[in-house]
């Protein structure tokens, strides 16, 4: 089962991607997480990516495509994967299709988690991320057991730089300009499935499971 998640930043696609990965025992591949890990470890890639991420801009295709193509070719992704945050541009989608078709494979589902912009801005201001493990929560929709402390590792929770209100507005603009065209791209391929992302987390997940298990 090869799945890609579409949706605006803050639509909840990361949370759903993790749940899909767990339920179907396939790797969750998040390009945002990969970049954040690189930033934390001070790598060259991390340094380059950070300048774009902090402004809410996309990291250039050439820094992200090879990384994902290599990752989906690894053994644990042979039977499936859920890609979260990739592709974000048409050239990225084309590169992924080309890499998969070389091994006679293809994306099975493109799941669009649909949430209007006004809800996104509201949601993002309540998002919190763990400085230690990168886990994400929401102060209203997905709170931790103890305020400000990560459930998974006990790390401190912060509002990420790229979740700051001005950056969020820019990320939404970038989303509409560069990523939204992918909806038509996958719709034309007949694999686009849309779910209403304004429902609560468990309901959204149930809709996704219903799509994957027809
Ligand atoms: P995310 O955690 O998926 O929202 O990603 C955080 C940031 O990482 C984005 O705002 C981009 O700057 C960068 N990023 C993640 N994935 C990609 C991608 N596929 N292409 C370009 N930039 C990306």
Coordinates of N, CA and C and ligand atoms in Angstrom, one line a residue:
X1 N 0.8 -1.2 0.0 CA 0.0 0.0 0.0 C 0.9 1.3 0.0
X2 N 0.9 2.0 -1.1 CA 1.8 3.1 -1.2 C 0.9 4.4 -1.2
X3 N 1.1 5.2 -0.2 CA 0.1 6.2 0.1 C 0.9 7.6 0.2
X4 N 0.3 8.6 -0.4 CA 0.8 9.9 -0.2 C -0.3 10.8 0.5
X5 N 0.1 11.6 1.4 CA -0.8 12.5 2.1 C -0.7 13.9 1.5
X6 N -1.9 14.5 1.1 CA -1.9 15.8 0.7 C -2.7 16.7 1.7
X7 N -2.5 18.0 1.6 CA -3.3 18.8 2.5 C -2.4 20.0 2.9
X8 N -3.1 21.1 3.3 CA -2.3 22.3 3.7 C -1.5 22.0 5.0
X9 N -0.5 22.8 5.2 CA 0.3 22.6 6.5 C -0.7 22.8 7.6
X10 N -0.7 21.9 8.6 CA -1.6 22.0 9.7 C -3.0 21.4 9.5
X11 N -3.2 20.7 8.4 CA -4.4 20.0 8.1 C -4.6 18.8 9.0
X12 N -3.5 18.3 9.5 CA -3.5 17.1 10.4 C -3.0 15.9 9.6
X13 N -2.3 16.1 8.5 CA -1.9 14.9 7.7 C -0.8 14.2 8.3
X14 N 0.0 14.8 9.1 CA 1.1 14.1 9.8 C 0.6 13.2 10.9
X15 N -0.4 13.7 11.6 CA -1.0 12.8 12.7 C -1.7 11.6 12.0
X16 N -2.4 11.8 10.9 CA -3.1 10.7 10.3 C -2.1 9.8 9.6
X17 N -1.0 10.3 9.1 CA 0.0 9.5 8.5 C 0.6 8.5 9.5
X18 N 0.9 9.0 10.7 CA 1.4 8.2 11.8 C 0.5 7.1 12.1
X19 N -0.8 7.4 12.2 CA -1.8 6.4 12.5 C -1.9 5.3 11.4
X20 N -1.8 5.7 10.2 CA -1.9 4.8 9.1 C -0.7 3.9 9.1
X21 N 0.5 4.5 9.4 CA 1.8 3.7 9.4 C 1.7 2.6 10.5
X22 N 1.1 3.0 11.6 CA 1.0 2.1 12.8 C 0.0 0.9 12.4
X23 N -1.1 1.3 11.9 CA -2.2 0.3 11.7 C -1.7 -0.7 10.6
X24 N -1.1 -0.2 9.5 CA -0.8 -1.1 8.4 C 0.7 -1.5 8.4
X25 N 1.4 -1.2 9.5 CA 2.8 -1.6 9.6 C 3.7 -1.2 8.4
X26 N 3.6 0.0 8.0 CA 4.4 0.5 6.9 C 5.1 1.7 7.4
X27 N 6.3 2.1 6.8 CA 7.0 3.2 7.3 C 6.3 4.6 7.0
X28 N 6.4 5.4 8.0 CA 5.9 6.8 7.9 C 7.1 7.7 7.5
X29 N 7.1 8.2 6.3 CA 8.2 9.0 5.8 C 7.8 10.5 5.7
X30 N 8.3 11.3 6.6 CA 8.0 12.7 6.7 C 9.2 13.5 6.3
X31 N 9.1 14.2 5.2 CA 10.3 15.0 4.8 C 10.6 16.2 5.8
X32 N 9.5 16.7 6.4 CA 9.7 17.7 7.4 C 10.5 17.2 8.6
X33 N 10.1 16.0 9.0 CA 10.9 15.3 10.1 C 12.3 15.1 9.7
X34 N 12.5 14.7 8.5 CA 13.9 14.4 8.0 C 14.7 15.7 8.1
X35 N 14.1 16.8 7.6 CA 14.9 18.1 7.6 C 15.1 18.5 9.1
X36 N 14.1 18.4 9.9 CA 14.3 18.8 11.3 C 15.3 18.0 12.0
X37 N 15.4 16.7 11.7 CA 16.5 15.8 12.3 C 17.8 16.3 11.8
X38 N 17.9 16.7 10.5 CA 19.2 17.2 10.0 C 19.6 18.5 10.6
X39 N 18.6 19.4 10.9 CA 18.9 20.7 11.5 C 19.4 20.4 12.9
X40 N 18.7 19.5 13.6 CA 19.1 19.2 15.0 C 20.6 18.6 15.0
X41 N 20.9 17.8 14.0 CA 22.3 17.2 14.0 C 23.3 18.1 13.3
X42 N 22.9 19.3 12.9 CA 23.8 20.3 12.3 C 24.4 19.9 11.0
X43 N 23.7 19.1 10.2 CA 24.3 18.6 8.9 C 24.2 19.8 7.9
X44 N 25.0 19.6 6.8 CA 25.0 20.6 5.7 C 23.5 20.7 5.2
X45 N 22.9 19.5 5.0 CA 21.5 19.6 4.4 C 20.6 20.4 5.4
X46 N 20.8 20.1 6.7 CA 20.0 20.8 7.7 C 20.2 22.3 7.6
X47 N 21.4 22.7 7.5 CA 21.7 24.2 7.4 C 21.1 24.8 6.2
X48 N 21.2 24.1 5.1 CA 20.5 24.7 3.8 C 19.0 24.7 4.0
X49 N 18.4 23.6 4.5 CA 17.0 23.5 4.6 C 16.4 24.6 5.5
X50 N 17.1 24.9 6.6 CA 16.6 25.7 7.7 C 16.3 27.2 7.1
X51 N 17.1 27.7 6.3 CA 16.9 29.0 5.8 C 15.6 29.1 5.0
X52 N 15.2 28.1 4.3 CA 13.9 28.1 3.6 C 12.8 27.8 4.6
X53 N 13.0 26.9 5.5 CA 11.9 26.5 6.4 C 11.5 27.6 7.3
X54 N 12.5 28.3 7.8 CA 12.1 29.4 8.8 C 11.3 30.5 8.1
X55 N 11.4 30.6 6.8 CA 10.5 31.6 6.1 C 9.2 31.1 5.6
X56 N 9.0 29.8 5.8 CA 7.8 29.2 5.4 C 7.8 28.8 3.9
X57 N 9.1 28.9 3.3 CA 9.2 28.6 1.9 C 9.5 27.1 1.7
X58 N 9.4 26.6 0.5 CA 9.8 25.2 0.2 C 11.3 25.1 0.1
X59 N 11.8 24.0 0.5 CA 13.2 23.6 0.3 C 13.3 23.3 -1.2
X60 N 14.3 23.7 -1.9 CA 14.3 23.4 -3.4 C 14.2 21.9 -3.7
X61 N 13.5 21.6 -4.8 CA 13.3 20.2 -5.2 C 14.6 19.4 -5.2
X62 N 15.7 20.0 -5.7 CA 16.9 19.2 -5.8 C 17.5 18.7 -4.4
X63 N 17.0 19.4 -3.3 CA 17.5 19.0 -2.0 C 16.6 17.9 -1.4
X64 N 15.4 17.7 -2.0 CA 14.5 16.8 -1.4 C 14.2 15.5 -2.2
X65 N 14.3 15.6 -3.6 CA 13.9 14.5 -4.4 C 14.7 13.3 -4.2
X66 N 16.1 13.4 -4.3 CA 16.9 12.3 -4.2 C 16.8 11.6 -2.8
X67 N 16.6 12.4 -1.8 CA 16.5 11.9 -0.5 C 15.3 11.0 -0.4
X68 N 14.2 11.4 -0.9 CA 12.9 10.6 -0.9 C 13.0 9.4 -1.8
X69 N 13.6 9.6 -3.0 CA 13.7 8.4 -3.9 C 14.6 7.3 -3.3
X70 N 15.7 7.7 -2.6 CA 16.5 6.7 -1.9 C 15.7 6.1 -0.8
X71 N 15.0 6.9 -0.1 CA 14.3 6.3 1.1 C 13.2 5.3 0.7
X72 N 12.4 5.6 -0.4 CA 11.4 4.7 -0.7 C 11.9 3.4 -1.4
X73 N 13.2 3.4 -1.7 CA 13.8 2.2 -2.3 C 14.4 1.3 -1.3
X74 N 14.3 1.7 0.0 CA 14.9 0.9 1.1 C 13.9 -0.3 1.3
X75 N 14.5 -1.4 1.9 CA 13.7 -2.6 2.0 C 12.4 -2.5 2.8
X76 N 12.5 -1.7 3.9 CA 11.2 -1.6 4.7 C 10.1 -0.9 4.0
X77 N 10.4 -0.3 2.8 CA 9.3 0.4 2.1 C 8.8 -0.4 0.9
X78 N 9.4 -1.6 0.7 CA 9.0 -2.4 -0.5 C 7.5 -2.7 -0.5
X79 N 6.9 -3.0 0.6 CA 5.5 -3.4 0.7 C 4.5 -2.2 0.9
X80 N 5.1 -1.0 1.0 CA 4.3 0.1 1.2 C 4.9 1.2 2.1
X81 N 4.4 2.4 2.0 CA 4.9 3.5 2.8 C 3.8 4.5 2.8
X82 N 3.9 5.4 3.8 CA 3.0 6.6 3.8 C 3.9 7.8 3.8
X83 N 3.8 8.6 2.7 CA 4.6 9.8 2.5 C 3.9 11.0 3.0
X84 N 4.5 11.7 3.9 CA 3.9 12.9 4.6 C 4.7 14.1 4.3
X85 N 4.2 15.0 3.5 CA 4.9 16.3 3.2 C 5.7 16.2 1.9
X86 N 5.5 15.1 1.2 CA 6.1 14.9 -0.1 C 5.2 14.1 -1.0
X87 N 5.0 14.4 -2.2 CA 5.5 15.6 -3.0 C 4.8 16.8 -2.6
X88 N 5.4 18.0 -2.8 CA 4.8 19.3 -2.6 C 4.8 20.1 -3.8
X89 N 5.4 19.6 -4.9 CA 5.4 20.3 -6.2 C 5.2 19.3 -7.3
X90 N 4.7 19.8 -8.5 CA 4.5 18.8 -9.6 C 5.9 18.1 -9.9
X91 N 7.0 18.9 -10.0 CA 8.2 18.1 -10.4 C 8.6 17.0 -9.3
X92 N 8.3 17.3 -8.1 CA 8.5 16.2 -7.1 C 7.6 15.0 -7.3
X93 N 6.3 15.3 -7.7 CA 5.4 14.2 -8.0 C 5.9 13.4 -9.2
X94 N 6.4 14.1 -10.2 CA 6.8 13.4 -11.4 C 8.1 12.6 -11.1
X95 N 8.9 13.1 -10.3 CA 10.2 12.4 -9.9 C 9.8 11.1 -9.1
X96 N 8.8 11.2 -8.2 CA 8.4 10.0 -7.5 C 7.8 9.0 -8.4
X97 N 6.9 9.4 -9.3 CA 6.3 8.5 -10.3 C 7.4 7.8 -11.1
X98 N 8.4 8.6 -11.6 CA 9.4 8.0 -12.4 C 10.2 7.0 -11.7
X99 N 10.6 7.3 -10.4 CA 11.4 6.4 -9.6 C 10.6 5.1 -9.3
X100 N 9.3 5.2 -9.1 CA 8.5 4.0 -8.8 C 8.2 3.2 -10.1
X101 N 8.0 3.9 -11.2 CA 7.8 3.1 -12.4 C 9.0 2.3 -12.9
X102 N 10.2 2.8 -12.5 CA 11.4 2.0 -12.8 C 11.4 0.7 -12.2
X103 N 10.7 0.5 -11.0 CA 10.6 -0.8 -10.4 C 9.2 -1.3 -10.5
X104 N 8.5 -0.9 -11.6 CA 7.2 -1.4 -12.0 C 6.2 -1.1 -10.8
X105 N 6.3 0.0 -10.2 CA 5.4 0.3 -9.1 C 4.7 1.6 -9.3
X106 N 3.8 2.0 -8.4 CA 3.1 3.2 -8.5 C 2.5 3.6 -7.1
X107 N 2.1 4.9 -7.0 CA 1.4 5.3 -5.8 C 0.0 4.7 -5.9
X108 N -0.6 4.2 -4.8 CA -1.9 3.6 -4.8 C -3.0 4.6 -4.5
X109 N -2.7 5.5 -3.5 CA -3.7 6.4 -3.0 C -3.0 7.8 -2.7
X110 N -3.7 8.8 -3.1 CA -3.3 10.2 -2.7 C -4.4 10.7 -1.9
X111 N -4.2 10.8 -0.6 CA -5.3 11.2 0.3 C -5.2 12.7 0.7
X112 N -6.2 13.4 0.3 CA -6.2 14.9 0.6 C -7.0 15.1 1.9
X113 N -6.3 15.6 2.9 CA -7.0 16.0 4.1 C -7.4 17.5 4.0
X114 N -8.7 17.7 3.7 CA -9.2 19.0 3.3 C -9.6 19.9 4.5
X115 N -9.0 21.0 4.7 CA -9.3 21.9 5.8 C -9.2 23.4 5.2
X116 N -10.3 24.2 5.4 CA -10.2 25.6 4.9 C -9.1 26.4 5.7
X117 N -8.6 27.4 5.0 CA -7.5 28.2 5.5 C -7.8 28.8 6.9
X118 N -9.1 29.3 7.1 CA -9.3 29.9 8.4 C -9.2 29.0 9.5
X119 N -9.6 27.7 9.3 CA -9.4 26.7 10.4 C -7.9 26.4 10.6
X120 N -7.1 26.4 9.5 CA -5.7 26.1 9.6 C -5.0 27.2 10.5
X121 N -5.3 28.4 10.3 CA -4.6 29.5 11.0 C -4.9 29.3 12.5
X122 N -6.2 29.0 12.8 CA -6.6 28.8 14.2 C -5.8 27.6 14.8
X123 N -5.7 26.5 14.1 CA -5.1 25.3 14.6 C -3.6 25.5 14.8
X124 N -3.0 26.1 13.9 CA -1.5 26.2 13.9 C -1.0 26.9 15.1
X125 N -1.8 27.9 15.6 CA -1.3 28.7 16.7 C -1.4 27.9 18.0
X126 N -2.2 26.8 17.9 CA -2.3 25.9 19.1 C -1.4 24.7 19.0
X127 N -0.6 24.6 17.9 CA 0.2 23.4 17.7 C 1.5 23.5 18.6
X128 N 1.9 22.4 19.2 CA 3.2 22.4 20.0 C 4.0 21.2 19.5
X129 N 5.3 21.4 19.5 CA 6.2 20.3 19.1 C 7.2 20.1 20.2
X130 N 7.6 18.8 20.3 CA 8.6 18.5 21.3 C 10.0 18.8 20.8
X131 N 10.8 19.5 21.6 CA 12.2 19.9 21.2 C 13.0 18.6 21.2
X132 N 12.7 17.6 21.9 CA 13.6 16.4 22.0 C 13.2 15.4 20.9
X133 N 12.0 15.0 20.7 CA 11.7 13.9 19.8 C 10.9 14.4 18.5
X134 N 10.4 15.6 18.5 CA 9.7 16.2 17.4 C 8.2 15.8 17.4
X135 N 7.8 15.1 18.3 CA 6.3 14.7 18.4 C 5.5 16.0 18.4
X136 N 4.3 15.9 17.7 CA 3.5 17.1 17.7 C 2.1 16.9 18.4
X137 N 1.6 18.0 19.0 CA 0.4 17.9 19.8 C -0.4 19.2 19.4
X138 N -1.6 19.3 20.0 CA -2.4 20.5 19.9 C -3.0 20.8 21.2
X139 N -2.9 22.1 21.7 CA -3.4 22.4 23.0 C -4.9 22.1 23.2
X140 N -5.6 22.2 22.1 CA -7.1 21.8 22.2 C -7.4 20.5 21.7
X141 N -7.0 20.2 20.4 CA -7.4 19.0 19.7 C -6.6 17.7 20.1
X142 N -5.4 17.9 20.6 CA -4.6 16.7 20.8 C -3.6 17.0 22.0
X143 N -4.2 17.4 23.2 CA -3.3 17.8 24.3 C -2.5 16.7 24.9
X144 N -1.4 17.1 25.5 CA -0.6 16.2 26.2 C -1.2 16.0 27.6
X145 N -0.8 14.9 28.3 CA -1.3 14.6 29.6 C -0.9 15.7 30.6
X146 N 0.4 16.1 30.5 CA 0.8 17.3 31.3 C 1.1 18.4 30.4
X147 N 0.6 19.6 30.7 CA 0.8 20.8 29.8 C 2.2 21.1 29.6
X148 N 2.6 21.2 28.4 CA 4.0 21.7 28.0 C 5.0 20.6 28.0
X149 N 4.6 19.3 28.3 CA 5.5 18.2 28.4 C 5.1 17.1 27.4
X150 N 6.1 16.6 26.6 CA 5.8 15.6 25.6 C 5.4 14.2 26.3
X151 N 4.2 13.7 25.9 CA 3.8 12.4 26.4 C 4.8 11.3 26.1
X152 N 5.4 11.3 24.9 CA 6.2 10.2 24.4 C 7.6 10.2 25.1
X153 N 8.2 11.4 25.4 CA 9.6 11.3 25.9 C 9.8 12.3 27.0
X154 N 8.8 13.0 27.4 CA 9.0 14.0 28.6 C 9.7 15.2 28.2
X155 N 10.0 15.4 26.9 CA 10.7 16.7 26.4 C 9.8 17.9 26.6
X156 N 10.4 19.1 26.4 CA 9.7 20.3 26.5 C 9.0 20.6 25.2
X157 N 7.7 21.2 25.3 CA 7.0 21.5 24.1 C 7.1 23.0 23.7
X158 N 7.3 23.3 22.4 CA 7.4 24.7 22.0 C 6.5 24.9 20.7
X159 N 6.3 26.2 20.4 CA 5.7 26.6 19.1 C 6.8 26.7 18.1
X160 N 6.8 25.8 17.2 CA 7.9 25.8 16.2 C 8.0 27.1 15.4
X161 N 9.3 27.5 15.0 CA 9.4 28.7 14.3 C 8.5 28.7 13.0
X162 N 8.4 27.6 12.4 CA 7.6 27.6 11.2 C 6.1 27.5 11.4
X163 N 5.7 27.4 12.7 CA 4.3 27.5 13.1 C 3.9 28.9 13.6
X164 N 4.9 29.9 13.6 CA 4.5 31.2 14.0 C 3.5 31.8 13.0
X165 N 2.6 32.7 13.5 CA 1.5 33.2 12.6 C 1.9 33.7 11.2
X166 N 3.0 34.5 11.2 CA 3.4 35.1 9.9 C 3.9 34.1 9.0
X167 N 4.6 33.1 9.5 CA 5.2 32.0 8.7 C 4.1 31.1 8.2
X168 N 3.1 30.9 9.0 CA 1.9 30.1 8.6 C 1.2 30.7 7.4
X169 N 1.0 32.0 7.5 CA 0.4 32.7 6.3 C 1.2 32.5 5.0
X170 N 2.5 32.6 5.2 CA 3.3 32.3 4.0 C 3.3 30.9 3.5
X171 N 3.3 30.0 4.5 CA 3.2 28.5 4.1 C 1.9 28.2 3.4
X172 N 0.8 28.9 3.8 CA -0.5 28.7 3.1 C -0.4 29.2 1.7
X173 N 0.2 30.4 1.5 CA 0.3 30.9 0.2 C 1.1 30.0 -0.7
X174 N 2.2 29.5 -0.1 CA 3.1 28.6 -0.9 C 2.3 27.3 -1.2
X175 N 1.5 26.8 -0.2 CA 0.7 25.6 -0.4 C -0.2 25.8 -1.6
X176 N -1.0 27.0 -1.6 CA -1.9 27.2 -2.7 C -1.2 27.3 -4.1
X177 N -0.1 27.9 -4.1 CA 0.6 28.2 -5.4 C 1.3 26.9 -5.9
X178 N 2.0 26.2 -5.0 CA 2.8 25.1 -5.5 C 2.3 23.7 -5.2
X179 N 1.6 23.5 -4.1 CA 1.2 22.1 -3.8 C -0.2 21.8 -4.2
X180 N -1.1 22.8 -4.1 CA -2.5 22.4 -4.5 C -2.7 21.9 -5.9
X181 N -1.8 22.3 -6.9 CA -2.0 21.7 -8.2 C -1.8 20.1 -8.2
X182 N -1.3 19.6 -7.1 CA -1.1 18.1 -7.1 C -2.5 17.4 -6.9
X183 N -3.5 18.2 -6.5 CA -4.8 17.6 -6.3 C -5.3 17.2 -7.7
X184 N -5.2 18.1 -8.7 CA -5.6 17.8 -10.0 C -4.7 16.7 -10.6
X185 N -3.4 16.8 -10.3 CA -2.5 15.8 -10.9 C -2.9 14.4 -10.5
X186 N -3.2 14.2 -9.2 CA -3.6 12.8 -8.8 C -5.0 12.5 -9.1
X187 N -5.9 13.5 -9.2 CA -7.3 13.3 -9.6 C -7.3 12.7 -11.0
X188 N -6.5 13.3 -11.9 CA -6.4 12.8 -13.3 C -5.9 11.4 -13.4
X189 N -5.1 11.0 -12.4 CA -4.6 9.6 -12.4 C -5.6 8.7 -11.7
X190 N -6.7 9.2 -11.2 CA -7.8 8.4 -10.6 C -7.5 7.9 -9.2
X191 N -6.5 8.4 -8.5 CA -6.2 7.9 -7.2 C -6.4 8.9 -6.1
X192 N -7.0 10.0 -6.4 CA -7.2 11.0 -5.4 C -8.4 10.7 -4.5
X193 N -8.2 10.7 -3.2 CA -9.4 10.5 -2.3 C -9.3 11.7 -1.3
X194 N -10.5 12.3 -1.1 CA -10.5 13.5 -0.2 C -11.3 13.1 1.0
X195 N -10.7 13.6 2.2 CA -11.5 13.4 3.4 C -11.6 14.8 4.1
X196 N -12.7 15.0 4.8 CA -13.0 16.2 5.5 C -12.2 16.3 6.7
X197 N -11.2 17.1 6.7 CA -10.2 17.2 7.8 C -10.7 18.1 8.9
X198 N -11.9 18.6 8.8 CA -12.4 19.5 10.0 C -13.0 18.6 11.0
X199 N -13.2 17.3 10.7 CA -13.8 16.4 11.7 C -12.8 16.1 12.8
X200 N -13.2 15.5 13.9 CA -12.1 15.2 14.9 C -11.2 14.1 14.4
X201 N -10.0 14.0 15.1 CA -9.0 13.1 14.6 C -9.4 11.7 14.3
X202 N -10.2 11.1 15.2 CA -10.6 9.7 15.1 C -11.6 9.6 13.9
X203 N -12.4 10.6 13.7 CA -13.3 10.5 12.6 C -12.6 10.6 11.2
X204 N -11.6 11.5 11.2 CA -10.8 11.6 9.9 C -10.1 10.2 9.7
X205 N -9.6 9.6 10.7 CA -8.9 8.4 10.6 C -9.8 7.3 10.1
X206 N -11.0 7.2 10.6 CA -12.0 6.2 10.2 C -12.3 6.4 8.7
X207 N -12.5 7.6 8.3 CA -12.7 7.9 6.8 C -11.6 7.3 6.0
X208 N -10.4 7.5 6.5 CA -9.2 7.1 5.7 C -9.2 5.5 5.7
X209 N -9.4 4.9 6.8 CA -9.5 3.4 6.9 C -10.5 2.9 5.9
X210 N -11.7 3.6 5.9 CA -12.8 3.1 4.9 C -12.3 3.2 3.5
X211 N -11.5 4.2 3.2 CA -11.0 4.4 1.8 C -10.0 3.2 1.5
X212 N -9.1 3.0 2.5 CA -8.1 2.0 2.2 C -8.6 0.6 2.2
X213 N -9.8 0.3 2.8 CA -10.2 -1.0 3.0 C -11.4 -1.4 2.2
X214 N -11.7 -0.6 1.1 CA -12.9 -1.0 0.3 C -12.5 -2.2 -0.6
Ligands
LIG1 P1 6.2 19.9 7.3 O1 6.7 19.4 8.6 O2 5.9 18.7 6.3 O3 5.1 20.9 7.4 O4 7.5 20.6 6.6 C1 8.1 21.7 7.2 C2 8.9 22.5 6.2 O5 9.9 21.6 5.6 C3 8.1 23.0 5.0 O6 7.5 24.2 5.3 C4 9.2 23.1 4.0 O7 10.0 24.3 4.2 C5 10.1 21.9 4.3 N1 9.7 20.8 3.4 C6 9.2 19.6 3.9 N2 8.9 18.8 2.9 C7 9.2 19.4 1.8 C8 9.1 19.1 0.4 N3 8.6 17.9 -0.1 N4 9.6 20.0 -0.5 C9 10.1 21.2 -0.1 N5 10.1 21.6 1.2 C10 9.7 20.7 2.1

